[in-house]
PDB file of C-alpha atoms in Angstrom:
ATOM      1  CA  UNK A  93       7.334  35.654 117.657  1.00 54.00           C
ATOM      2  CA  UNK A  94       6.783  33.853 114.348  1.00 64.00           C
ATOM      3  CA  UNK A  95       5.737  30.201 114.325  1.00 71.00           C
ATOM      4  CA  UNK A  96       6.780  28.352 111.179  1.00 67.00           C
ATOM      5  CA  UNK A  97       4.960  25.433 109.639  1.00 71.00           C
ATOM      6  CA  UNK A  98       6.820  22.078 109.559  1.00 68.00           C
ATOM      7  CA  UNK A  99       7.731  22.457 105.870  1.00 71.00           C
ATOM      8  CA  UNK A 100       8.444  26.177 105.916  1.00 73.00           C
ATOM      9  CA  UNK A 101      11.739  26.697 104.013  1.00 73.00           C
ATOM     10  CA  UNK A 102      12.775  29.290 106.602  1.00 75.00           C
ATOM     11  CA  UNK A 103      12.682  26.729 109.394  1.00 77.00           C
ATOM     12  CA  UNK A 104      16.160  26.106 110.762  1.00 80.00           C
ATOM     13  CA  UNK A 105      17.578  29.324 109.317  1.00 84.00           C
ATOM     14  CA  UNK A 106      19.774  31.429 111.620  1.00 87.00           C
ATOM     15  CA  UNK A 107      18.212  34.523 113.142  1.00 86.00           C
ATOM     16  CA  UNK A 108      21.158  36.605 111.923  1.00 88.00           C
ATOM     17  CA  UNK A 109      22.756  35.576 108.638  1.00 86.00           C
ATOM     18  CA  UNK A 110      25.717  37.893 109.079  1.00 89.00           C
ATOM     19  CA  UNK A 111      26.385  36.695 112.643  1.00 91.00           C
ATOM     20  CA  UNK A 112      26.139  32.977 111.884  1.00 92.00           C
ATOM     21  CA  UNK A 113      29.337  30.959 111.518  1.00 93.00           C
ATOM     22  CA  UNK A 114      28.686  29.430 108.096  1.00 94.00           C
ATOM     23  CA  UNK A 115      32.257  28.209 107.736  1.00 94.00           C
ATOM     24  CA  UNK A 116      32.163  26.574 111.158  1.00 95.00           C
ATOM     25  CA  UNK A 117      28.967  24.724 110.203  1.00 95.00           C
ATOM     26  CA  UNK A 118      30.590  23.258 107.088  1.00 96.00           C
ATOM     27  CA  UNK A 119      33.738  22.347 109.024  1.00 96.00           C
ATOM     28  CA  UNK A 120      31.574  20.534 111.589  1.00 96.00           C
ATOM     29  CA  UNK A 121      29.852  18.478 108.889  1.00 96.00           C
ATOM     30  CA  UNK A 122      33.213  17.699 107.280  1.00 96.00           C
ATOM     31  CA  UNK A 123      34.894  16.472 110.476  1.00 96.00           C
ATOM     32  CA  UNK A 124      31.896  14.862 112.244  1.00 96.00           C
ATOM     33  CA  UNK A 125      32.874  11.361 110.972  1.00 95.00           C
ATOM     34  CA  UNK A 126      36.356  11.814 112.436  1.00 96.00           C
ATOM     35  CA  UNK A 127      34.876  12.832 115.780  1.00 96.00           C
ATOM     36  CA  UNK A 128      32.697   9.709 115.690  1.00 96.00           C
ATOM     37  CA  UNK A 129      35.726   7.507 114.935  1.00 95.00           C
ATOM     38  CA  UNK A 130      37.626   8.948 117.876  1.00 96.00           C
ATOM     39  CA  UNK A 131      34.575   8.482 120.102  1.00 96.00           C
ATOM     40  CA  UNK A 132      34.339   4.761 119.334  1.00 95.00           C
ATOM     41  CA  UNK A 133      38.054   4.326 120.025  1.00 95.00           C
ATOM     42  CA  UNK A 134      37.750   6.239 123.300  1.00 96.00           C
ATOM     43  CA  UNK A 135      34.757   4.117 124.345  1.00 96.00           C
ATOM     44  CA  UNK A 136      36.691   0.902 123.803  1.00 95.00           C
ATOM     45  CA  UNK A 137      39.625   2.277 125.800  1.00 95.00           C
ATOM     46  CA  UNK A 138      37.319   3.347 128.628  1.00 96.00           C
ATOM     47  CA  UNK A 139      35.589  -0.042 128.761  1.00 96.00           C
ATOM     48  CA  UNK A 140      38.959  -1.785 128.864  1.00 95.00           C
ATOM     49  CA  UNK A 141      40.022   0.467 131.738  1.00 94.00           C
ATOM     50  CA  UNK A 142      36.718  -0.194 133.519  1.00 94.00           C
ATOM     51  CA  UNK A 143      37.302  -3.938 133.237  1.00 94.00           C
ATOM     52  CA  UNK A 144      40.946  -3.488 134.240  1.00 94.00           C
ATOM     53  CA  UNK A 145      42.265  -5.228 131.130  1.00 94.00           C
ATOM     54  CA  UNK A 146      44.730  -4.005 128.475  1.00 93.00           C
ATOM     55  CA  UNK A 147      43.058  -2.392 125.496  1.00 91.00           C
ATOM     56  CA  UNK A 148      44.586  -4.897 123.085  1.00 91.00           C
ATOM     57  CA  UNK A 149      43.082  -7.737 125.171  1.00 91.00           C
ATOM     58  CA  UNK A 150      39.566  -6.288 125.399  1.00 92.00           C
ATOM     59  CA  UNK A 151      38.238  -8.907 122.975  1.00 88.00           C
ATOM     60  CA  UNK A 152      38.939 -11.595 125.565  1.00 91.00           C
ATOM     61  CA  UNK A 153      36.530  -9.929 128.010  1.00 92.00           C
ATOM     62  CA  UNK A 154      34.018  -7.917 125.982  1.00 93.00           C
ATOM     63  CA  UNK A 155      33.121  -6.671 122.512  1.00 92.00           C
ATOM     64  CA  UNK A 156      31.555  -3.286 121.759  1.00 93.00           C
ATOM     65  CA  UNK A 157      29.328  -3.284 118.667  1.00 92.00           C
ATOM     66  CA  UNK A 158      27.138  -0.533 117.227  1.00 92.00           C
ATOM     67  CA  UNK A 159      24.747   0.574 114.500  1.00 89.00           C
ATOM     68  CA  UNK A 160      24.630   4.277 113.620  1.00 90.00           C
ATOM     69  CA  UNK A 161      22.590   6.603 111.420  1.00 88.00           C
ATOM     70  CA  UNK A 162      23.361  10.217 110.562  1.00 89.00           C
ATOM     71  CA  UNK A 163      20.549  12.776 110.598  1.00 85.00           C
ATOM     72  CA  UNK A 164      20.545  16.183 108.970  1.00 86.00           C
ATOM     73  CA  UNK A 165      18.807  18.674 111.183  1.00 84.00           C
ATOM     74  CA  UNK A 166      16.622  21.338 109.616  1.00 84.00           C
ATOM     75  CA  UNK A 167      19.412  23.858 110.134  1.00 88.00           C
ATOM     76  CA  UNK A 168      21.726  21.760 107.938  1.00 89.00           C
ATOM     77  CA  UNK A 169      24.009  20.298 110.603  1.00 92.00           C
ATOM     78  CA  UNK A 170      24.501  16.569 110.960  1.00 92.00           C
ATOM     79  CA  UNK A 171      24.271  14.586 114.173  1.00 88.00           C
ATOM     80  CA  UNK A 172      24.157  10.895 114.993  1.00 91.00           C
ATOM     81  CA  UNK A 173      21.819   8.339 116.513  1.00 88.00           C
ATOM     82  CA  UNK A 174      23.500   5.101 117.543  1.00 90.00           C
ATOM     83  CA  UNK A 175      22.632   1.792 119.145  1.00 89.00           C
ATOM     84  CA  UNK A 176      25.480   0.222 121.129  1.00 92.00           C
ATOM     85  CA  UNK A 177      25.671  -3.346 122.396  1.00 91.00           C
ATOM     86  CA  UNK A 178      28.302  -4.654 124.787  1.00 92.00           C
ATOM     87  CA  UNK A 179      28.765  -8.393 124.320  1.00 91.00           C
ATOM     88  CA  UNK A 180      30.652 -10.802 126.499  1.00 91.00           C
ATOM     89  CA  UNK A 181      33.763 -12.657 125.320  1.00 87.00           C
ATOM     90  CA  UNK A 182      31.685 -15.236 123.410  1.00 86.00           C
ATOM     91  CA  UNK A 183      30.074 -12.644 121.153  1.00 82.00           C
ATOM     92  CA  UNK A 184      26.375 -11.830 120.613  1.00 83.00           C
ATOM     93  CA  UNK A 185      24.135 -13.320 123.262  1.00 82.00           C
ATOM     94  CA  UNK A 186      26.817 -13.705 125.913  1.00 88.00           C
ATOM     95  CA  UNK A 187      26.332 -11.724 129.150  1.00 90.00           C
ATOM     96  CA  UNK A 188      27.769  -8.231 129.214  1.00 90.00           C
ATOM     97  CA  UNK A 189      30.518  -7.673 131.791  1.00 93.00           C
ATOM     98  CA  UNK A 190      28.997  -4.265 132.649  1.00 92.00           C
ATOM     99  CA  UNK A 191      25.429  -3.504 133.652  1.00 90.00           C
ATOM    100  CA  UNK A 192      23.437  -0.740 131.972  1.00 87.00           C
ATOM    101  CA  UNK A 193      24.162   1.839 134.679  1.00 89.00           C
ATOM    102  CA  UNK A 194      27.924   1.303 134.476  1.00 92.00           C
ATOM    103  CA  UNK A 195      27.847   1.383 130.689  1.00 92.00           C
ATOM    104  CA  UNK A 196      25.745   4.576 130.575  1.00 91.00           C
ATOM    105  CA  UNK A 197      28.070   6.303 133.040  1.00 93.00           C
ATOM    106  CA  UNK A 198      31.087   5.310 130.935  1.00 94.00           C
ATOM    107  CA  UNK A 199      29.418   6.617 127.792  1.00 94.00           C
ATOM    108  CA  UNK A 200      28.588   9.998 129.332  1.00 93.00           C
ATOM    109  CA  UNK A 201      32.089  10.471 130.671  1.00 94.00           C
ATOM    110  CA  UNK A 202      33.756   9.552 127.382  1.00 95.00           C
ATOM    111  CA  UNK A 203      31.417  11.505 125.098  1.00 94.00           C
ATOM    112  CA  UNK A 204      31.828  14.663 127.153  1.00 93.00           C
ATOM    113  CA  UNK A 205      35.611  14.385 126.889  1.00 94.00           C
ATOM    114  CA  UNK A 206      36.144  13.561 123.213  1.00 95.00           C
ATOM    115  CA  UNK A 207      37.367  16.450 121.084  1.00 95.00           C
ATOM    116  CA  UNK A 208      39.238  17.127 117.864  1.00 96.00           C
ATOM    117  CA  UNK A 209      40.988  20.219 116.552  1.00 96.00           C
ATOM    118  CA  UNK A 210      39.927  20.662 112.929  1.00 96.00           C
ATOM    119  CA  UNK A 211      42.769  21.996 110.762  1.00 95.00           C
ATOM    120  CA  UNK A 212      42.530  25.509 109.370  1.00 94.00           C
ATOM    121  CA  UNK A 213      41.226  25.941 105.835  1.00 93.00           C
ATOM    122  CA  UNK A 214      44.218  28.038 104.777  1.00 91.00           C
ATOM    123  CA  UNK A 215      46.764  30.463 106.193  1.00 90.00           C
ATOM    124  CA  UNK A 216      44.049  33.067 106.796  1.00 89.00           C
ATOM    125  CA  UNK A 217      41.972  30.655 108.874  1.00 91.00           C
ATOM    126  CA  UNK A 218      42.395  29.190 112.372  1.00 92.00           C
ATOM    127  CA  UNK A 219      41.833  25.686 113.692  1.00 94.00           C
ATOM    128  CA  UNK A 220      38.500  24.891 115.331  1.00 95.00           C
ATOM    129  CA  UNK A 221      37.691  22.727 118.335  1.00 96.00           C
ATOM    130  CA  UNK A 222      35.166  20.030 117.389  1.00 95.00           C
ATOM    131  CA  UNK A 223      33.281  18.242 120.181  1.00 94.00           C
ATOM    132  CA  UNK A 224      29.841  16.877 120.980  1.00 94.00           C
ATOM    133  CA  UNK A 225      27.151  19.214 122.240  1.00 89.00           C
ATOM    134  CA  UNK A 226      25.115  19.052 125.413  1.00 87.00           C
ATOM    135  CA  UNK A 227      22.075  17.271 123.927  1.00 86.00           C
ATOM    136  CA  UNK A 228      23.181  13.713 124.672  1.00 88.00           C
ATOM    137  CA  UNK A 229      20.362  11.236 125.292  1.00 87.00           C
ATOM    138  CA  UNK A 230      21.440   7.803 126.564  1.00 89.00           C
ATOM    139  CA  UNK A 231      18.747   5.168 127.148  1.00 85.00           C
ATOM    140  CA  UNK A 232      18.906   1.425 127.808  1.00 85.00           C
ATOM    141  CA  UNK A 233      17.223  -0.972 125.380  1.00 82.00           C
ATOM    142  CA  UNK A 234      15.297  -3.914 126.804  1.00 74.00           C
ATOM    143  CA  UNK A 235      13.559  -6.821 125.139  1.00 65.00           C
ATOM    144  CA  UNK A 236      10.131  -6.251 126.695  1.00 57.00           C
ATOM    145  CA  UNK A 237       7.478  -4.600 124.551  1.00 60.00           C
ATOM    146  CA  UNK A 238       5.063  -1.920 125.587  1.00 54.00           C
ATOM    147  CA  UNK A 239       7.592   0.400 127.217  1.00 51.00           C
ATOM    148  CA  UNK A 240       6.481   3.994 126.965  1.00 53.00           C
ATOM    149  CA  UNK A 241       8.553   6.057 124.523  1.00 50.00           C
ATOM    150  CA  UNK A 242       9.008   8.872 127.022  1.00 55.00           C
ATOM    151  CA  UNK A 243      10.501   6.669 129.729  1.00 57.00           C
ATOM    152  CA  UNK A 244      14.184   6.014 130.222  1.00 63.00           C
ATOM    153  CA  UNK A 245      14.114   2.666 128.423  1.00 66.00           C
ATOM    154  CA  UNK A 246      13.175   1.490 124.940  1.00 71.00           C
ATOM    155  CA  UNK A 247      12.397  -1.875 123.404  1.00 70.00           C
ATOM    156  CA  UNK A 248      13.935  -3.297 120.236  1.00 69.00           C
ATOM    157  CA  UNK A 249      11.010  -2.473 117.917  1.00 73.00           C
ATOM    158  CA  UNK A 250      11.046   1.153 119.012  1.00 73.00           C
ATOM    159  CA  UNK A 251      14.771   1.420 118.375  1.00 72.00           C
ATOM    160  CA  UNK A 252      14.422  -0.087 114.892  1.00 72.00           C
ATOM    161  CA  UNK A 253      11.727   2.428 113.978  1.00 74.00           C
ATOM    162  CA  UNK A 254      13.667   5.222 115.646  1.00 70.00           C
ATOM    163  CA  UNK A 255      16.811   4.570 113.604  1.00 69.00           C
ATOM    164  CA  UNK A 256      14.836   4.121 110.382  1.00 71.00           C
ATOM    165  CA  UNK A 257      13.040   7.421 110.973  1.00 71.00           C
ATOM    166  CA  UNK A 258      16.201   9.431 111.408  1.00 65.00           C
ATOM    167  CA  UNK A 259      17.992   7.624 108.587  1.00 61.00           C
ATOM    168  CA  UNK A 260      15.433   9.053 106.149  1.00 64.00           C
ATOM    169  CA  UNK A 261      14.553  12.349 107.848  1.00 58.00           C
ATOM    170  CA  UNK A 262      15.236  15.440 105.743  1.00 49.00           C
ATOM    171  CA  UNK A 263      16.700  13.360 102.906  1.00 48.00           C
ATOM    172  CA  UNK A 264      14.322  15.075 100.489  1.00 49.00           C
ATOM    173  CA  UNK A 265      15.911  18.404 101.341  1.00 50.00           C
ATOM    174  CA  UNK A 266      19.368  17.205 100.325  1.00 56.00           C
ATOM    175  CA  UNK A 267      18.607  14.784  97.501  1.00 49.00           C
ATOM    176  CA  UNK A 268      18.958  15.497  93.784  1.00 44.00           C
ATOM    177  CA  UNK A 269      19.839  19.120  94.366  1.00 48.00           C
ATOM    178  CA  UNK A 270      16.529  19.989  96.031  1.00 54.00           C
ATOM    179  CA  UNK A 271      18.069  22.176  98.725  1.00 57.00           C
ATOM    180  CA  UNK A 272      14.995  23.660 100.344  1.00 68.00           C
ATOM    181  CA  UNK A 273      15.585  26.867 102.216  1.00 81.00           C
ATOM    182  CA  UNK A 274      17.962  29.788 101.669  1.00 87.00           C
ATOM    183  CA  UNK A 275      20.167  28.782 104.613  1.00 90.00           C
ATOM    184  CA  UNK A 276      20.820  25.368 103.054  1.00 89.00           C
ATOM    185  CA  UNK A 277      21.766  26.997  99.764  1.00 89.00           C
ATOM    186  CA  UNK A 278      24.083  29.329 101.666  1.00 92.00           C
ATOM    187  CA  UNK A 279      25.753  26.324 103.301  1.00 93.00           C
ATOM    188  CA  UNK A 280      26.239  24.794  99.866  1.00 91.00           C
ATOM    189  CA  UNK A 281      27.798  28.027  98.610  1.00 93.00           C
ATOM    190  CA  UNK A 282      30.076  28.112 101.657  1.00 94.00           C
ATOM    191  CA  UNK A 283      31.166  24.557 100.814  1.00 93.00           C
ATOM    192  CA  UNK A 284      32.195  25.702  97.353  1.00 93.00           C
ATOM    193  CA  UNK A 285      34.114  28.682  98.720  1.00 93.00           C
ATOM    194  CA  UNK A 286      35.963  26.600 101.316  1.00 94.00           C
ATOM    195  CA  UNK A 287      36.743  23.947  98.710  1.00 93.00           C
ATOM    196  CA  UNK A 288      38.318  26.586  96.473  1.00 92.00           C
ATOM    197  CA  UNK A 289      40.361  27.938  99.370  1.00 93.00           C
ATOM    198  CA  UNK A 290      41.426  24.419 100.304  1.00 91.00           C
ATOM    199  CA  UNK A 291      42.603  23.705  96.765  1.00 90.00           C
ATOM    200  CA  UNK A 292      44.550  26.955  96.724  1.00 90.00           C
ATOM    201  CA  UNK A 293      46.177  26.066 100.067  1.00 88.00           C
ATOM    202  CA  UNK A 294      48.122  23.212  98.481  1.00 86.00           C
ATOM    203  CA  UNK A 295      48.051  19.501  97.820  1.00 86.00           C
ATOM    204  CA  UNK A 296      48.407  18.674 101.527  1.00 88.00           C
ATOM    205  CA  UNK A 297      45.160  20.408 102.471  1.00 91.00           C
ATOM    206  CA  UNK A 298      42.626  18.043 104.119  1.00 92.00           C
ATOM    207  CA  UNK A 299      39.863  19.977 102.360  1.00 93.00           C
ATOM    208  CA  UNK A 300      40.864  19.118  98.783  1.00 89.00           C
ATOM    209  CA  UNK A 301      37.834  16.863  98.262  1.00 91.00           C
ATOM    210  CA  UNK A 302      35.319  19.171  99.914  1.00 92.00           C
ATOM    211  CA  UNK A 303      33.979  20.220  96.503  1.00 90.00           C
ATOM    212  CA  UNK A 304      32.621  16.674  96.052  1.00 90.00           C
ATOM    213  CA  UNK A 305      30.380  17.120  99.109  1.00 90.00           C
ATOM    214  CA  UNK A 306      28.591  20.334  98.192  1.00 88.00           C
ATOM    215  CA  UNK A 307      25.209  18.624  97.990  1.00 87.00           C
ATOM    216  CA  UNK A 308      25.640  17.042 101.422  1.00 90.00           C
ATOM    217  CA  UNK A 309      26.737  20.365 102.930  1.00 92.00           C
ATOM    218  CA  UNK A 310      30.219  19.050 103.638  1.00 93.00           C
ATOM    219  CA  UNK A 311      29.236  15.749 105.261  1.00 94.00           C
ATOM    220  CA  UNK A 312      31.456  12.990 103.844  1.00 93.00           C
ATOM    221  CA  UNK A 313      30.379  10.028 105.959  1.00 89.00           C
ATOM    222  CA  UNK A 314      27.871   7.263 105.355  1.00 87.00           C
ATOM    223  CA  UNK A 315      24.319   7.841 106.504  1.00 84.00           C
ATOM    224  CA  UNK A 316      24.092   4.314 107.911  1.00 85.00           C
ATOM    225  CA  UNK A 317      27.004   2.313 109.312  1.00 87.00           C
ATOM    226  CA  UNK A 318      27.568  -0.540 111.721  1.00 87.00           C
ATOM    227  CA  UNK A 319      30.437  -2.444 113.232  1.00 88.00           C
ATOM    228  CA  UNK A 320      31.261  -5.719 111.553  1.00 82.00           C
ATOM    229  CA  UNK A 321      30.062  -8.000 114.345  1.00 83.00           C
ATOM    230  CA  UNK A 322      26.930  -6.036 115.224  1.00 83.00           C
ATOM    231  CA  UNK A 323      24.885  -8.262 112.932  1.00 82.00           C
ATOM    232  CA  UNK A 324      25.226 -10.235 109.733  1.00 80.00           C
ATOM    233  CA  UNK A 325      27.635  -8.640 107.277  1.00 79.00           C
ATOM    234  CA  UNK A 326      26.480  -7.136 104.000  1.00 77.00           C
ATOM    235  CA  UNK A 327      28.889  -9.429 102.170  1.00 81.00           C
ATOM    236  CA  UNK A 328      27.191 -12.488 103.647  1.00 83.00           C
ATOM    237  CA  UNK A 329      23.802 -11.153 102.555  1.00 83.00           C
ATOM    238  CA  UNK A 330      25.070 -10.587  99.016  1.00 86.00           C
ATOM    239  CA  UNK A 331      26.420 -14.134  98.868  1.00 87.00           C
ATOM    240  CA  UNK A 332      23.106 -15.483 100.189  1.00 87.00           C
ATOM    241  CA  UNK A 333      21.114 -13.608  97.532  1.00 89.00           C
ATOM    242  CA  UNK A 334      23.464 -14.854  94.826  1.00 88.00           C
ATOM    243  CA  UNK A 335      23.166 -18.444  96.021  1.00 88.00           C
ATOM    244  CA  UNK A 336      19.375 -18.173  96.137  1.00 88.00           C
ATOM    245  CA  UNK A 337      19.214 -16.900  92.562  1.00 89.00           C
ATOM    246  CA  UNK A 338      21.402 -19.783  91.391  1.00 87.00           C
ATOM    247  CA  UNK A 339      19.335 -22.294  93.357  1.00 87.00           C
ATOM    248  CA  UNK A 340      16.016 -20.980  92.046  1.00 87.00           C
ATOM    249  CA  UNK A 341      17.247 -20.940  88.445  1.00 88.00           C
ATOM    250  CA  UNK A 342      18.484 -24.516  88.774  1.00 87.00           C
ATOM    251  CA  UNK A 343      15.175 -25.728  90.262  1.00 87.00           C
ATOM    252  CA  UNK A 344      13.130 -23.969  87.571  1.00 89.00           C
ATOM    253  CA  UNK A 345      15.301 -25.518  84.896  1.00 89.00           C
ATOM    254  CA  UNK A 346      14.716 -28.988  86.338  1.00 87.00           C
ATOM    255  CA  UNK A 347      11.048 -28.332  87.123  1.00 88.00           C
ATOM    256  CA  UNK A 348      11.352 -29.029  90.848  1.00 87.00           C
ATOM    257  CA  UNK A 349       9.830 -27.096  93.780  1.00 88.00           C
ATOM    258  CA  UNK A 350      11.899 -25.226  96.332  1.00 86.00           C
ATOM    259  CA  UNK A 351      12.435 -27.143  99.568  1.00 84.00           C
ATOM    260  CA  UNK A 352      12.619 -24.629 102.457  1.00 81.00           C
ATOM    261  CA  UNK A 353      14.137 -27.193 104.838  1.00 81.00           C
ATOM    262  CA  UNK A 354      17.517 -25.914 105.924  1.00 80.00           C
ATOM    263  CA  UNK A 355      17.395 -23.179 103.278  1.00 83.00           C
ATOM    264  CA  UNK A 356      18.722 -20.432 105.542  1.00 82.00           C
ATOM    265  CA  UNK A 357      21.675 -22.534 106.676  1.00 82.00           C
ATOM    266  CA  UNK A 358      22.585 -23.364 103.099  1.00 80.00           C
ATOM    267  CA  UNK A 359      22.337 -19.782 101.901  1.00 84.00           C
ATOM    268  CA  UNK A 360      24.371 -18.379 104.789  1.00 80.00           C
ATOM    269  CA  UNK A 361      26.988 -21.119 104.853  1.00 78.00           C
ATOM    270  CA  UNK A 362      30.547 -19.889 105.249  1.00 67.00           C
ATOM    271  CA  UNK A 363      31.936 -22.106 102.499  1.00 57.00           C
ATOM    272  CA  UNK A 364      32.779 -20.191  99.368  1.00 56.00           C
ATOM    273  CA  UNK A 365      32.332 -21.794  95.991  1.00 53.00           C
ATOM    274  CA  UNK A 366      35.541 -22.393  94.103  1.00 50.00           C
ATOM    275  CA  UNK A 367      36.559 -19.727  91.609  1.00 56.00           C
ATOM    276  CA  UNK A 368      37.727 -20.669  88.131  1.00 51.00           C
ATOM    277  CA  UNK A 369      40.565 -18.421  86.976  1.00 58.00           C
ATOM    278  CA  UNK A 370      40.410 -17.951  83.217  1.00 57.00           C
ATOM    279  CA  UNK A 371      43.066 -15.273  82.926  1.00 63.00           C
ATOM    280  CA  UNK A 372      45.669 -13.322  84.826  1.00 71.00           C
ATOM    281  CA  UNK A 373      47.071  -9.807  84.767  1.00 77.00           C
ATOM    282  CA  UNK A 374      50.765  -8.977  84.929  1.00 79.00           C
ATOM    283  CA  UNK A 375      52.310  -5.563  85.535  1.00 79.00           C
ATOM    284  CA  UNK A 376      54.066  -4.261  82.428  1.00 76.00           C
ATOM    285  CA  UNK A 377      55.005  -0.743  83.468  1.00 76.00           C
ATOM    286  CA  UNK A 378      53.642   2.741  84.122  1.00 78.00           C
ATOM    287  CA  UNK A 379      53.694   6.064  82.330  1.00 79.00           C
ATOM    288  CA  UNK A 380      52.858   7.208  78.831  1.00 81.00           C
ATOM    289  CA  UNK A 381      53.723   5.045  75.848  1.00 80.00           C
ATOM    290  CA  UNK A 382      53.956   8.055  73.511  1.00 84.00           C
ATOM    291  CA  UNK A 383      55.563  11.433  74.124  1.00 86.00           C
ATOM    292  CA  UNK A 384      52.602  13.237  72.558  1.00 86.00           C
ATOM    293  CA  UNK A 385      50.189  11.769  75.123  1.00 87.00           C
ATOM    294  CA  UNK A 386      52.520  12.833  77.920  1.00 87.00           C
ATOM    295  CA  UNK A 387      52.701  16.398  76.587  1.00 88.00           C
ATOM    296  CA  UNK A 388      48.911  16.635  76.347  1.00 90.00           C
ATOM    297  CA  UNK A 389      48.489  15.346  79.910  1.00 89.00           C
ATOM    298  CA  UNK A 390      51.024  17.811  81.309  1.00 89.00           C
ATOM    299  CA  UNK A 391      49.383  20.693  79.440  1.00 91.00           C
ATOM    300  CA  UNK A 392      45.935  19.730  80.754  1.00 92.00           C
ATOM    301  CA  UNK A 393      47.268  19.507  84.317  1.00 91.00           C
ATOM    302  CA  UNK A 394      48.899  22.936  83.999  1.00 91.00           C
ATOM    303  CA  UNK A 395      45.657  24.495  82.742  1.00 92.00           C
ATOM    304  CA  UNK A 396      43.766  22.871  85.610  1.00 92.00           C
ATOM    305  CA  UNK A 397      46.176  24.332  88.160  1.00 91.00           C
ATOM    306  CA  UNK A 398      45.957  27.772  86.576  1.00 92.00           C
ATOM    307  CA  UNK A 399      42.164  27.622  86.644  1.00 92.00           C
ATOM    308  CA  UNK A 400      42.145  26.540  90.311  1.00 90.00           C
ATOM    309  CA  UNK A 401      44.449  29.419  91.212  1.00 90.00           C
ATOM    310  CA  UNK A 402      42.243  31.855  89.295  1.00 91.00           C
ATOM    311  CA  UNK A 403      39.137  30.560  91.081  1.00 89.00           C
ATOM    312  CA  UNK A 404      40.875  30.905  94.438  1.00 88.00           C
ATOM    313  CA  UNK A 405      41.840  34.505  93.665  1.00 88.00           C
ATOM    314  CA  UNK A 406      38.282  35.313  92.589  1.00 87.00           C
ATOM    315  CA  UNK A 407      36.894  33.802  95.771  1.00 85.00           C
ATOM    316  CA  UNK A 408      39.346  35.684  97.985  1.00 84.00           C
ATOM    317  CA  UNK A 409      38.499  38.948  96.226  1.00 84.00           C
ATOM    318  CA  UNK A 410      34.774  38.307  96.662  1.00 81.00           C
ATOM    319  CA  UNK A 411      35.209  37.518 100.359  1.00 78.00           C
ATOM    320  CA  UNK A 412      37.326  40.640 100.857  1.00 79.00           C
ATOM    321  CA  UNK A 413      34.748  42.817  99.124  1.00 78.00           C
ATOM    322  CA  UNK A 414      31.965  41.326 101.217  1.00 73.00           C
ATOM    323  CA  UNK A 415      33.899  42.025 104.425  1.00 70.00           C
ATOM    324  CA  UNK A 416      34.596  45.588 103.283  1.00 73.00           C
ATOM    325  CA  UNK A 417      30.896  46.200 102.674  1.00 69.00           C
ATOM    326  CA  UNK A 418      30.134  45.099 106.221  1.00 63.00           C
TER     327      UNK A 418
END
C-alpha cells in the first residue's frame, strides 16, 4: 500500500481512472448549490412542523439563520461546512424554541431525506440522483471556551477558525489555473466535454453555462454565504466604511481629531444620506439602428452556432472512439 505525502499531486486520485464516474463528479459539483438550497427549505419546513405552526408563520415563532463555506476535497468534489442558529421570534439573542437535541434530531432526519434528480446532459445521458452522503457531523456550539475539539460540542472561537480553515483549504489547487494533480485536470476536461454536449442539446439545457466553471470543476456556487439575518449585512458594512472615509476626510480637512464616542452607532445607523439626482434615463427603443449592424450581428450568431455544433460533433466522435478502444 502506497502512502502519499500531503502535497502529493496523486492524492485524491481515483484508484481506477476508467472505472471512475468523471461525469457524475462534475454533475455533483454543478448541482450541489441546488441541493443546499433545497436542504435549507426542508429544514425550515421541518422546524415549522416540529413547532406545529404553518410554514408561512414560522417567523412568528422562530428564525433559522446560517453561515456556510464550501470546501474542495483533494479528490475535486465540493462539500459544505455550515453553522446554523435557531433564534426565537425576537431575532438574535432570543431563546430558541427547540433545544440542541431536538434541533440535531431534526437536522439528521431532514438531511438524510433531501434529494434532487439532476437533469440529463443530453439525449444520450440519464438523470442522476443527487443527495448528501453518510459523513454528516452535527455538533452543538456553546459559548464556553476550552471545550476539547474531539468532543461533541464546540465553542465559538473553534467554529470561527474551523470555517476559516475550510474556506481557504485547497484554494491554491484551483486558483489561477494551477490545477495540481492529473485527476483535477481530468475533471476540468470533463467539464469542457459536458459543456459542449450541453450547448449542443439546445438552448433549454441547464448546462449551457457549465463552460464558465471549468476552473472550479463545475461548482457554480459561492465559497462563503450566509443568511441575511445571521449577522450584519455586507451592505451595511460597505455603508459604514464609506461613512468612515467621508468622516475622516472631513476631520483631516478641518484639522480636528476623531472622537470615538458613539462612532459605531453613527457608522452603522440605518438612515441613508439623501441622493442628488443629476440626470435620468428614458427608454427609447430596442434593436439595431442600422441594417448593416443587424446583418453583421446575425452573421456572427450564425457562425457561433455552427462552431458550437462542430465542437459538439468533434466531442461526440472523440467519446465514441474512446469507448470503442475500451
